[in-house]
Structures are given as C-alpha cells and as structure tokens.
Coordinates of C-alpha atoms and ligand atoms in Angstrom, one line a residue:
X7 CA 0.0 0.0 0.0
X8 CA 1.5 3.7 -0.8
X9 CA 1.8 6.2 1.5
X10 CA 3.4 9.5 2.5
X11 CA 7.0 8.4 4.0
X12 CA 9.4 11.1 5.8
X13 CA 13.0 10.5 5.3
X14 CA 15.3 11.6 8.0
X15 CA 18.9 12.3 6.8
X16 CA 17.2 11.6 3.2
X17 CA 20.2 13.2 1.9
X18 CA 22.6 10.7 2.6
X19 CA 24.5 7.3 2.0
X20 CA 22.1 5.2 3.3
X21 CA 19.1 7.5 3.6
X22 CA 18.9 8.4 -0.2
X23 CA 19.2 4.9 -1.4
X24 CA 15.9 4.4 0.9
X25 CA 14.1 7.5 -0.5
X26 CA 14.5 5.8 -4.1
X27 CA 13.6 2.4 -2.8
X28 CA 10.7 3.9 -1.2
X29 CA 9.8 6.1 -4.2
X30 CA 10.3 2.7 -6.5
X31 CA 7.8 0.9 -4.6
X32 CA 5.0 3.9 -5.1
X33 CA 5.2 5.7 -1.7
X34 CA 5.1 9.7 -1.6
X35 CA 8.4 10.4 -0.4
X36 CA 9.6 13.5 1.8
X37 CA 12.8 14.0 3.0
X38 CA 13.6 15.7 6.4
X39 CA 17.6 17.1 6.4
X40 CA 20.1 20.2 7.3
X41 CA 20.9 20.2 3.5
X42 CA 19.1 19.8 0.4
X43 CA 19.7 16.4 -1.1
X44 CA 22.8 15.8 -4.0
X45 CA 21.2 13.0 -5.4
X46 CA 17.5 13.9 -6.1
X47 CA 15.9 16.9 -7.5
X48 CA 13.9 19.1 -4.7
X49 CA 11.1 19.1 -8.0
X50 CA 11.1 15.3 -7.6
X51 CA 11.5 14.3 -4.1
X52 CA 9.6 17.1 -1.9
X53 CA 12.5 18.3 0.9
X54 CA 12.1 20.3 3.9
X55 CA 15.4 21.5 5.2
X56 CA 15.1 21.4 9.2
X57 CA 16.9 20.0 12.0
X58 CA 16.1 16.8 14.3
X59 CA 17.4 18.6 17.1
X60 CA 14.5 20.9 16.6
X61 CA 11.3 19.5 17.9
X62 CA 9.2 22.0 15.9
X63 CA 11.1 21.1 12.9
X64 CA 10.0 17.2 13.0
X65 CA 6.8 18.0 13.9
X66 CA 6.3 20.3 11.0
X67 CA 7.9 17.6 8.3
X68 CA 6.3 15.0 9.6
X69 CA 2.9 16.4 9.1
X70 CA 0.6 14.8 7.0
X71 CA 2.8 11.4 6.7
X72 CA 1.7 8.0 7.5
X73 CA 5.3 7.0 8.1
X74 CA 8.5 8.6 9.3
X75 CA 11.8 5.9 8.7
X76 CA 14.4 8.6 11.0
X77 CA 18.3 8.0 9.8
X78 CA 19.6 11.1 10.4
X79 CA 22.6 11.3 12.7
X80 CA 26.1 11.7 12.9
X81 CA 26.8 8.1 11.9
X82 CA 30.9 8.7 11.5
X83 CA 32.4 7.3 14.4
X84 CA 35.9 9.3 13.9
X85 CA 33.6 12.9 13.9
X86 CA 31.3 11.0 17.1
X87 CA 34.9 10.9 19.0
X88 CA 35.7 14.1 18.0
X89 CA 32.2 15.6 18.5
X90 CA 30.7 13.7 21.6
X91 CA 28.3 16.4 22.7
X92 CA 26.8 17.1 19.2
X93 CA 26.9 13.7 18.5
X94 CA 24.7 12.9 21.3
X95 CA 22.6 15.8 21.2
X96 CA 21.6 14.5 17.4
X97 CA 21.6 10.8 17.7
X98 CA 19.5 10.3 21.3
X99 CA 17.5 14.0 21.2
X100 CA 17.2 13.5 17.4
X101 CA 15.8 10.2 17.9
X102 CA 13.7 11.3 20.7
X103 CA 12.1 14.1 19.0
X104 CA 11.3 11.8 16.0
X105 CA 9.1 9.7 18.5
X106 CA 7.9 12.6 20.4
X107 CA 6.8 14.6 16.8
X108 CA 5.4 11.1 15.6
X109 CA 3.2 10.3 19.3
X110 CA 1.6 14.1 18.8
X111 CA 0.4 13.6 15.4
X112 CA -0.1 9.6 16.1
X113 CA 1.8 8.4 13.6
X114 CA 2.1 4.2 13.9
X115 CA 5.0 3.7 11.7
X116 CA 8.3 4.7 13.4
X117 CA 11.4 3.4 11.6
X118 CA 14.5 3.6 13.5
X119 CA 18.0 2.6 11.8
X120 CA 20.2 1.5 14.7
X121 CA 23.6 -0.5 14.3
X122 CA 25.1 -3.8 14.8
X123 CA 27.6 -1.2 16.7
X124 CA 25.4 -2.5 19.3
X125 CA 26.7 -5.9 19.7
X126 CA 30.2 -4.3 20.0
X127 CA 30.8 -5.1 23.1
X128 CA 29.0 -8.5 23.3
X129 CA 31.4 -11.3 23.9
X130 CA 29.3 -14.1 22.3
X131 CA 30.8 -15.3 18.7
X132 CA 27.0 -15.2 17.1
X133 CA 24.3 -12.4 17.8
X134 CA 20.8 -12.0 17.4
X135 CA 18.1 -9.4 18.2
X136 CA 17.8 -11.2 21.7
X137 CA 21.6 -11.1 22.9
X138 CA 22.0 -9.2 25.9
X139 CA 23.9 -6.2 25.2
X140 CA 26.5 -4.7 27.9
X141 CA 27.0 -1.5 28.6
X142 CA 28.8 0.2 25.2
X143 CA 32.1 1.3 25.4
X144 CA 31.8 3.8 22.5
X145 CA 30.2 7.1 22.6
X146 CA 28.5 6.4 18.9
X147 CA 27.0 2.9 20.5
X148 CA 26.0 4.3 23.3
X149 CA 23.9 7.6 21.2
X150 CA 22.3 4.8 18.9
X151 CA 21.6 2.6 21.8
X152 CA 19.9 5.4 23.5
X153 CA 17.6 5.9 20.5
X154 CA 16.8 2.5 20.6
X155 CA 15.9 2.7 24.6
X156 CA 12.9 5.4 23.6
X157 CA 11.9 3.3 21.3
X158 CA 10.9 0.7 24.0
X159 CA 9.9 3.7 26.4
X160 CA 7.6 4.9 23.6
X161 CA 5.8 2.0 23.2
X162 CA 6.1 1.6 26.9
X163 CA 4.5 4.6 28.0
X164 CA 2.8 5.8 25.1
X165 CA 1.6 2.8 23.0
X166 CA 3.7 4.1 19.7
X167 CA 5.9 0.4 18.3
X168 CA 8.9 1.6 16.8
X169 CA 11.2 -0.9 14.4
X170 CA 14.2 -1.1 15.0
X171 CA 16.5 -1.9 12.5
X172 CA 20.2 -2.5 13.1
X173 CA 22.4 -1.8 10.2
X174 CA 25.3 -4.2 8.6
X175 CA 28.5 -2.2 7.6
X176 CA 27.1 -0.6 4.5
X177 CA 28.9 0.2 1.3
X178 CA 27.9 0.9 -2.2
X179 CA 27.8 4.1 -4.5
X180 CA 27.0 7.2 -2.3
X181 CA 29.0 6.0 0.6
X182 CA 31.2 8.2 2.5
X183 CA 34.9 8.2 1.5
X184 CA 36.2 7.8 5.0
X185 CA 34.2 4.2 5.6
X186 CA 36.6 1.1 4.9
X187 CA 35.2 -0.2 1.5
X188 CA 35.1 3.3 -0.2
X189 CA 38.7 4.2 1.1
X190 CA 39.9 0.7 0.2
X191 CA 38.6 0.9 -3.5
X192 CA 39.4 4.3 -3.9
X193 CA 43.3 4.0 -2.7
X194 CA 43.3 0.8 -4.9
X195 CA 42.0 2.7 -7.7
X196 CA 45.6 5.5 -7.0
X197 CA 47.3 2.5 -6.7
X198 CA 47.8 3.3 -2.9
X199 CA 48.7 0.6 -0.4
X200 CA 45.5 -0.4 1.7
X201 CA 46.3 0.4 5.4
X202 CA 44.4 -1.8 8.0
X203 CA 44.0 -0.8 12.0
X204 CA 45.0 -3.7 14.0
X205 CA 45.5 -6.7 13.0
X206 CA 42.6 -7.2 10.6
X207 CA 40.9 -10.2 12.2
X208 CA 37.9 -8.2 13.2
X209 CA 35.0 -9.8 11.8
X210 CA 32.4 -7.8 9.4
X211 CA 29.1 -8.5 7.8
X212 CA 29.1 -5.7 5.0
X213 CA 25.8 -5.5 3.1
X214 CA 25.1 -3.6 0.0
X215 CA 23.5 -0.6 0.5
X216 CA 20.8 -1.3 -1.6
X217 CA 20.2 -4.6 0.1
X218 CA 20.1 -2.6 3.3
X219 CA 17.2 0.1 1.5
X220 CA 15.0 -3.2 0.6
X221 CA 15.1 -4.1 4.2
X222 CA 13.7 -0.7 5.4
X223 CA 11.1 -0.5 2.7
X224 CA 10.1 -4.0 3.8
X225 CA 9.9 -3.0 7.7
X226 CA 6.8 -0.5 7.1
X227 CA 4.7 -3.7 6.4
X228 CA 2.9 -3.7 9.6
X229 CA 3.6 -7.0 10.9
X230 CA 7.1 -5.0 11.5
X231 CA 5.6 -2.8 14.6
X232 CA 7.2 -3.2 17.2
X233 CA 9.9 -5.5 16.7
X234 CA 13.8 -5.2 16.3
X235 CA 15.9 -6.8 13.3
X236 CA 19.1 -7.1 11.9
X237 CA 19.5 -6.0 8.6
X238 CA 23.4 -7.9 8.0
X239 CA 25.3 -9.1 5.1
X240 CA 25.0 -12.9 4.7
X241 CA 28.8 -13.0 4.8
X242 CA 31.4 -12.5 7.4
X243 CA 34.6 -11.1 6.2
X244 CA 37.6 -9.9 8.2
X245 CA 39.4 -6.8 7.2
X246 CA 42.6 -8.4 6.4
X247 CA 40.3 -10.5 3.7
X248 CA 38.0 -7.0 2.9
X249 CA 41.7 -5.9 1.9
X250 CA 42.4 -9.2 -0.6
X251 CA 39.3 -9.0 -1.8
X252 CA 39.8 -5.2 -3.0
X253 CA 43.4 -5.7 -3.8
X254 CA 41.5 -8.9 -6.5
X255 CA 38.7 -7.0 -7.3
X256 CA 39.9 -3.4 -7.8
X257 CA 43.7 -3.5 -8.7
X258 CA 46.8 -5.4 -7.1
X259 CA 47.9 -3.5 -3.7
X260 CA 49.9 -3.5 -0.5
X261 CA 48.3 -4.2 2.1
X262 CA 50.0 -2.3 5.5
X263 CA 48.8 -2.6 9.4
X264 CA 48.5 0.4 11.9
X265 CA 47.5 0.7 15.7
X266 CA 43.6 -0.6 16.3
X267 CA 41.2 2.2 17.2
X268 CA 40.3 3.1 20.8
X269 CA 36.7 1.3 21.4
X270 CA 36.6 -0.1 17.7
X271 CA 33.7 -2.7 17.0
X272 CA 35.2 -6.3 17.7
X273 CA 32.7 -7.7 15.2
X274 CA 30.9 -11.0 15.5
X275 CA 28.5 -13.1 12.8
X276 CA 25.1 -11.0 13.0
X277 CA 22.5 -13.3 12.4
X278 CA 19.5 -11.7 10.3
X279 CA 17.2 -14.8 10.1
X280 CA 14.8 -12.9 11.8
X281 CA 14.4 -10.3 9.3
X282 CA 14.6 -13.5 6.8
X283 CA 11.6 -15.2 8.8
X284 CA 9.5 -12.2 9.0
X285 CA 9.7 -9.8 6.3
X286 CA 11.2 -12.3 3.8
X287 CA 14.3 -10.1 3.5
X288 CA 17.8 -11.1 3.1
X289 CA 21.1 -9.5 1.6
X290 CA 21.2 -11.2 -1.9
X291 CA 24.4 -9.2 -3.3
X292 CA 27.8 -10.9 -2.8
X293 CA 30.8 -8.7 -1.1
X294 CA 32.6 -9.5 -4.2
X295 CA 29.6 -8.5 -6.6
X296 CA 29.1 -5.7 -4.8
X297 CA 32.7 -4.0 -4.6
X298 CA 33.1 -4.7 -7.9
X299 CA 29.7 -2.2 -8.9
X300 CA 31.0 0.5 -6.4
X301 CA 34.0 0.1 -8.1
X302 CA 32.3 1.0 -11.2
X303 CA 30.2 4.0 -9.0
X304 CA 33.5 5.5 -8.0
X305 CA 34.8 5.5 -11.3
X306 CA 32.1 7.3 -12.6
X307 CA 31.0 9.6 -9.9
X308 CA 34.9 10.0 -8.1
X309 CA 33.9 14.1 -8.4
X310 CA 30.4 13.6 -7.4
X311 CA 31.3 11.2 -4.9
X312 CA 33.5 13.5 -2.6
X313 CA 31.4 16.8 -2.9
X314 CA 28.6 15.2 -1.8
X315 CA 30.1 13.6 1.2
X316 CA 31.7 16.6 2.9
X317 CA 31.1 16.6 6.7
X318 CA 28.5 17.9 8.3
X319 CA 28.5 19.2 11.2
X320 CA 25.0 21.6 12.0
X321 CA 25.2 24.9 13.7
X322 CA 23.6 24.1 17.2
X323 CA 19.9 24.9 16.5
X324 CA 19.2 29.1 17.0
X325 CA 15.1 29.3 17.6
X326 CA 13.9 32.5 19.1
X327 CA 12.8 32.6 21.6
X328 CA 8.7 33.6 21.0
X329 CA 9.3 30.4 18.7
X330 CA 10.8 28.5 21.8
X331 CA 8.1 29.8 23.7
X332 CA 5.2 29.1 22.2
X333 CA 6.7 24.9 21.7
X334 CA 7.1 24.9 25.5
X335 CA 3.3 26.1 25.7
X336 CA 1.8 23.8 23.0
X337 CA 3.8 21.0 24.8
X338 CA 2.1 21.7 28.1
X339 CA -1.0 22.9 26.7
X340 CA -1.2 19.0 25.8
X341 CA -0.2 17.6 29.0
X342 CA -2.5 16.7 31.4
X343 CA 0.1 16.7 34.5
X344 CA 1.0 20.5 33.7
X345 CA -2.8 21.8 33.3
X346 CA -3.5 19.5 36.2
X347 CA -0.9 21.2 38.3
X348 CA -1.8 24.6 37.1
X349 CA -5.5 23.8 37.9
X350 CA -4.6 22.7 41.5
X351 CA -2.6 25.6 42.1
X352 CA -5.5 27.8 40.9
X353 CA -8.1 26.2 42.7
X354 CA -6.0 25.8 46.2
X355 CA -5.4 29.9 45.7
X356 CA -8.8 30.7 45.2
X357 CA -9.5 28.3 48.4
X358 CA -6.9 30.2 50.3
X359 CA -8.4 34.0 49.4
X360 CA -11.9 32.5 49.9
X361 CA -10.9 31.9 53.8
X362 CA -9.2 34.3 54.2
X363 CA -11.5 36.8 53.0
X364 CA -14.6 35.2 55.2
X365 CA -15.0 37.6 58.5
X366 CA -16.2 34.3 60.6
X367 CA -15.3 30.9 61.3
X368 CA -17.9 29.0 60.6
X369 CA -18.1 30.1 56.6
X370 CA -14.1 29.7 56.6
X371 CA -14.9 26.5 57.6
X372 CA -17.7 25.8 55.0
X373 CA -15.1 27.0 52.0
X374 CA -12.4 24.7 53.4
X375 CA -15.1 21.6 52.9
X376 CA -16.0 23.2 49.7
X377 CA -12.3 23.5 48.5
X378 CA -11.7 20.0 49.9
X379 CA -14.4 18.0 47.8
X380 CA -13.4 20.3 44.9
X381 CA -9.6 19.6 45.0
X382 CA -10.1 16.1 45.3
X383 CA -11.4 14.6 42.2
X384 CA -9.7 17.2 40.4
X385 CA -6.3 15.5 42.0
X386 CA -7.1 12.2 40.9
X387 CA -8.1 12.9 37.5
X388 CA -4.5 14.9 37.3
X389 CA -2.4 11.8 38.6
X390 CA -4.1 9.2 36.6
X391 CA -2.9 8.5 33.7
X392 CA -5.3 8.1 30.7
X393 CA -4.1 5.8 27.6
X394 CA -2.1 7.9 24.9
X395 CA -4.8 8.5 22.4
X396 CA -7.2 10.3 25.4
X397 CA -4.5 12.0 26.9
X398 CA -5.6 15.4 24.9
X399 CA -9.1 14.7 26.2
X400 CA -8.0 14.4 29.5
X401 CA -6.0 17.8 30.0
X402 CA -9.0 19.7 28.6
X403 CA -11.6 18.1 31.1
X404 CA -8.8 18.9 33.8
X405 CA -8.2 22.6 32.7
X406 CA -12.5 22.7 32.9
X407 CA -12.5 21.0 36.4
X408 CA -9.9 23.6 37.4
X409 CA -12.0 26.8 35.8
X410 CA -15.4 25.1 37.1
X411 CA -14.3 24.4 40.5
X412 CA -12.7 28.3 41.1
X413 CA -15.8 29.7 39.6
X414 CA -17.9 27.3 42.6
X415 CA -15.3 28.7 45.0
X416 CA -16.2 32.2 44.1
X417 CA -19.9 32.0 44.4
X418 CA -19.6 30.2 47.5
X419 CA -17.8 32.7 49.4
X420 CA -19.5 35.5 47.7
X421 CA -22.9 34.2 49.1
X422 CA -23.1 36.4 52.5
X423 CA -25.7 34.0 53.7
X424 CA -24.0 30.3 52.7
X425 CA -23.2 28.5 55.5
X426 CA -23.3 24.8 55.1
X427 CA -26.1 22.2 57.4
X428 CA -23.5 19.4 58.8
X429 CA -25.7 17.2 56.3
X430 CA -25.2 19.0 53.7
X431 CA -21.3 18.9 54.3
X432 CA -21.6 15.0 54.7
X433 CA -23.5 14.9 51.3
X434 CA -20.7 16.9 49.6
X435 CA -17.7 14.7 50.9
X436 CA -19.4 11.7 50.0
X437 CA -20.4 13.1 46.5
X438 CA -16.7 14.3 46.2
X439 CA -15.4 10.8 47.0
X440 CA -17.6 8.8 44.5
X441 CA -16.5 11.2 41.9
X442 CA -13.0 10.5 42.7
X443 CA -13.7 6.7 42.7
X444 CA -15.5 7.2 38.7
X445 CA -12.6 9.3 37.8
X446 CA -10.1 6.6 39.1
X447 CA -11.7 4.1 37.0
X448 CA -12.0 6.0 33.4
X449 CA -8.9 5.5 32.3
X450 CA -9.4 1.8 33.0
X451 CA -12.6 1.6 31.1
X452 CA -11.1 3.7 28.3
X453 CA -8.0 1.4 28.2
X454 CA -10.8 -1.8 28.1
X455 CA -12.3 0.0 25.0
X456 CA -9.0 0.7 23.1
X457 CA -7.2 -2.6 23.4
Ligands
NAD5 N1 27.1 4.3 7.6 C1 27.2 3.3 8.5 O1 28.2 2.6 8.6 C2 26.0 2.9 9.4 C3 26.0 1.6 10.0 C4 24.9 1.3 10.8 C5 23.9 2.2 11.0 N2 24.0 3.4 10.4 C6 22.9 4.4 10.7 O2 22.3 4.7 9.5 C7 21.8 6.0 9.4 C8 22.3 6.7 8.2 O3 23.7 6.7 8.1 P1 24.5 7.2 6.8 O4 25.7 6.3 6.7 O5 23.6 7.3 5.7 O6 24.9 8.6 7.3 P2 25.1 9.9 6.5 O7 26.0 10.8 7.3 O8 25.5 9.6 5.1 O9 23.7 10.6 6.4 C9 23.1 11.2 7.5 C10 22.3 12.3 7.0 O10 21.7 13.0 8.1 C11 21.8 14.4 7.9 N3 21.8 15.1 9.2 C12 22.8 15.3 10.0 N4 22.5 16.0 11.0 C13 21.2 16.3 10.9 C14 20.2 17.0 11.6 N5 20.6 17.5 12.8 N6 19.0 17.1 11.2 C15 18.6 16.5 10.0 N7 19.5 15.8 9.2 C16 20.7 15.7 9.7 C17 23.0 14.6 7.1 O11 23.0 15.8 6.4 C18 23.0 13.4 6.2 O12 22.4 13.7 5.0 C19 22.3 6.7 10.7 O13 21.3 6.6 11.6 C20 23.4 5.7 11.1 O14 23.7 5.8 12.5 C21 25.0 3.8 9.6

C-alpha cells in the first residue's frame, strides 16, 4: 500500500538509497535534512530542510505522513569521538524528537535505523536481536543505543511500536569516503597501499546498500511494529580478507597494518534470520559482486562522490525565543500533568483568598469543605494516567475542572448567607469521593475499549 513516508537524513548514504527504494515501490516520499539532497531533485522528491534537534522542525515535516523511517545522525564514528556532545545531542534528542513529533500527530509507523555497533561489546561469537547487550564502550554505540531505549519507552509509556532496524556495515555508491570499502577501492584505484588498523581479524558482515534500502522498505509492512531486526550481510569477512578482496577486485595492492582504534567494533557473525523469517528479507548481493559495482560508481562519480560527502556538522539549533516559547506552551498545553498542576494551584489559591476573605469561622470552615471536595477529584483525575490516544481529552476536562471548581469557589464565598447544614457537608464529601472513585476508574474503562 503507498503512503506518504518522511525520510530523515534523506540526503545521505544510506538514507537516499531508501528515498528511491521507497519512491520505486510507489510511496510519496519527503525527505527531512540540514541540507538539500545531491542526489535527487527538490522538484522530484519534496525536501524540507530542518533540523532533528528541533522538535518543531519534526513535527512540522512529519505532518501529514503516515510514516517517518528517522536515519539522520552523525553516523561517522571518527567525527562522534571528536564531536561527543553534538553527536549525542543528534543521535538520542534526534531520535527522541522523531518519537515525540510522531506520538503528537499519532503516527504508527516509526522506523529507527540503529547498528550492529550495538553488539560491540557482546562477547558471544553469534548475535541476534535477543543477545543481551553490555554497557557500550563507545560514545557512537551508546547515542544509537539510547535511541533504541525510547523506542521501548515509547511503546512503553505511550503505546507508539517503533522498528528497530540494526544496520550491517554498509557500502555501495553514495557512501562516505572515510568508511573502509570506499577508502579501500578508492586508494586501490591510486594505486595506494591499503592500510588496516590492527591486525585485521575483526569480523564484518558488510551488506550492499541497496540490500540494506529493501530491508527498510520491507519493515513498514505492519507485521514490523514493534519489533527489532538485523538487517546484515549474509557473509562474514575480516578486514585483512576485505583488503584481498579489494586488492583482486579493484587493482593489485599492499596491504599495511596500523594501531587498532580506541573502542573499535570487535565484530561478531550477525544473524538476520529474523528479518529473513518475517519480512522475507535477506542480503542477496555478494561482497565481491558488490565491490566490484561501487568500483564502477566511484569510477564514474569520483567528483560527485567526494562533494557530496563533505562533513556535516549543524550549527547548534538558534530558535527564538517567541518560537521556543510558544513549543514549550503547545507542549504543556497538551499535557494533562501540567494543566493538572496549574489547575490545582488555581483552585487551592482561590480556596486560600476564599478563607481568608470570610469575616467568621464557621463560613471559613464551609469554603475549606468546599475547597476540599473540589480539589479532590480534580487531584485524581491529574495523577491518573489516561491511555495515549485520550491524553488530549484528559488535559481539557482537567483545565474545565480547574476553571469550574474556582468559579464554585467564588460563588460560595461571595454568598453572604452560605453557611453549610452538617448534612449537607456529609452529602458533599461523599459526592466528592464517589466522583473520585469514577474518575479513578475511566482510564481503565477507556483502556478496556481501546485494546
Ligand atoms: N554508515 C554506517 O556505517 C552505518 C552503519 C549502521 C547504521 N548506520 C545508521 O544509518 C543512518 C544513516 O547513516 P548514513 O551512513 O547514511 O549517514 P550519512 O552521514 O551519510 O547521512 C546522515 C544524514 O543525516 C543528515 N543530518 C545530519 N544531522 C542532521 C540533523 N541535525 N537534522 C537532520 N538531518 C541531519 C546529514 O545531512 C546526512 O544527510 C544513521 O542513523 C546511522 O547511525 C550507519
């Protein structure tokens, strides 16, 4: 089925082989990045330059999509070392805002592209989805990994289910110089000696970029909600053997070692039989197959290749501050724990002036009883959480508690003559009490409805 799909960090390696996958297969596709896009025409794909650190800048791409597949990030490890803070400001905020922009206009189909980066630190020779996963040892890991943990808290706390998709080593035309297949070829192709850190044994599964697009298309089927996958290449390949491959493939080299990266991913075989099972995906092209067409790319595109790739690195995010502003206000506006507290705090001031302002002590006492069986229920329907899709609903009947009950308050202690028969008092508590009880057991009932 087609649909309107936002593409976050649309404009790069992996991202842009996704917005033609997706625009193959007949979906509208819209992509969401700091920079307009070198490989598509702005008249072809519709692109919204914006930020994912900026809240209001997902929200306002994602608008009118059925589905958002988020892979922008800083996704060079060499610039995530060098750049922790900005890394981790656009890999976990990023992600978070993606979820948070995609639960306020209830978008189901969250795509997130994670990375095998993940098992980095797992000691187990073969890894699935379900391997236990220790705590990362590299700044990158631990951003993605962080993206990955609102995901669950998402559908945790807020009934959104997220995929999760964690990416093989990539490679194919588009790809960033700097990554190890593209700097391999393209130092065979100057007939420069191919330089490995460490010794090389660390175990890959690359996978062809295209491969890796099909897998995302595939994971907006909806039997993909909520689940995790590896999207790997079948193979395993160590760098030393990466390097022969090239060295056959590309033109005879040298082959040198250097000192092994600080926190580098120790590789194990990433098994994607899940992804096989359940969305009938799996790598089909060869590592050889495939160097050999980038090989060809490179050739062809060298100049395009390296403009296109040149780091990015956003200007932190400059919103003004009316625009700031009014973001925080729609936020709260929205959120039934902030007009609940506001209403409590307007209500218990009202209480306060009304007893205050009450010459005796009997009709100070009748607006504390009042204020009491007012504040109440309007408590308990602020603590309570309703299910996601009533949560709107909820902070408007809180904000008209809050208005109703300081309007009673006022009339009570503006009647000269109001003072309360001990039955009457009785009736009110108990009237106050049930209504707590019914509004303690809504969001129950509405949760019975939805599910
Ligand atoms: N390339 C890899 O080796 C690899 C491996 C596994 C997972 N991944 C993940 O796949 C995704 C895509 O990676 P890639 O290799 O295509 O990276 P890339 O750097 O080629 O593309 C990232 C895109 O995000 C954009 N971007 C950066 N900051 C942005 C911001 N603040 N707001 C909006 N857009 C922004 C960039 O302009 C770029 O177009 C990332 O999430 C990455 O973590 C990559």
């Amino acid at each position: 089925m087609s649909s309107v799909v936002l593409v976050t960090g649309g404009a790069g390696f992996i991202g842009s082989h996704v917005v033609d996958r997706l625009a193959a297969a007949g979906h509208r596709v819209r992509i969401l990045d700091t920079r307009p896009s070198p490989w598509h025409d702005s008249s072809e794909v519709e692109t919204v330059i914006g930020d994912v650190r900026s809240l209001d800048d997902v929200v306002n791409a994602l608008e009118g999509c059925d589905a958002v597949c988020h892979l922008a990030a800083a996704a060079d490890v060499g610039e995530v070392h060098a750049e922790p803070a900005w890394a981790t400001e656009l890999n976990a905020m990023g992600t978070l805002n993606v979820l948070e922009a995609a639960r306020r206009l209830e978008i189901d189909r969250v795509i997130y592209a994670s990375t095998v980066w993940v098992y980095s630190d797992v000691d187990e020779p073969t890894v699935d989805e379900d391997a236990l996963l220790p705590n990362p040892a590299h700044v990158y890991t631990a951003g993605k990994l962080s993206g990955e943990l609102y995901c669950h808290s998402y559908a945790e706390l807020y009934g959104l289910r997220p995929t999760v998709l964690r990416f093989g080593i990539p490679y194919g035309p588009r790809a960033r110089p700097a990554a190890v297949i593209p700097s391999f070829v393209e130092r065979a192709l100057r007939g420069e000696a191919l330089t490995i850190a460490g010794t090389g044994a660390q175990e890959r599964s690359f996978i062809y970029v295209e491969d890796l697009a099909e897998g995302v298309a595939r994971a907006l089927s909806p039997q993909a909600a909520g689940r995790t996958y590896n999207l790997a290449g079948r193979e395993t390949t160590t760098i030393r053997q990466l390097a022969e491959v090239v060295s056959e493939e590309v033109a005879p080299t040298e082959i040198v070692h250097t000192e092994g990266r600080a926190g580098d991913l120790k590789g194990a075989v990433i098994c994607s039989d899940r992804a096989e099972r359940e969305l009938g995906w799996q790598a089909s092209t060869p590592l050889r197959e495939g160097v050999r067409r980038y090989a060809a790319w490179l050739h062809e595109h060298s100049a395009v290749a390296v403009a296109a790739a040149a780091p990015v690195v956003p200007a932190p995010v400059a919103e003004s501050g009316m625009r700031r502003a009014a973001t925080r206000l729609a936020t709260v506006a929205g959120d039934p724990l902030y007009v609940g507290a506001a209403a409590l705090i307007a209500v218990a001031s009202a209480a306060v002036s009304a007893i205050l302002g009450t010459a005796d002590d009997a009709r100070a006492a009748n607006c504390l009883v009042v204020a009491l069986a007012l504040l109440v229920p309007l408590w308990s329907l602020t603590a309570v959480s309703w299910p996601f899709d009533r949560r709107r609903l909820q902070a408007a009947v809180v904000a008209f508690g809050g208005a109703a009950s300081v309007v009673v308050l006022g009339l009570v202690s503006s009647d000269t003559d109001s003072t309360l028969h001990p039955s009457n008092v009785l009736l009110l508590l108990a009237v106050s009490a049930a209504a707590t009880g019914v509004l303690r057991a809504v969001p129950r009932r509405l949760a019975d409805d939805s599910a």
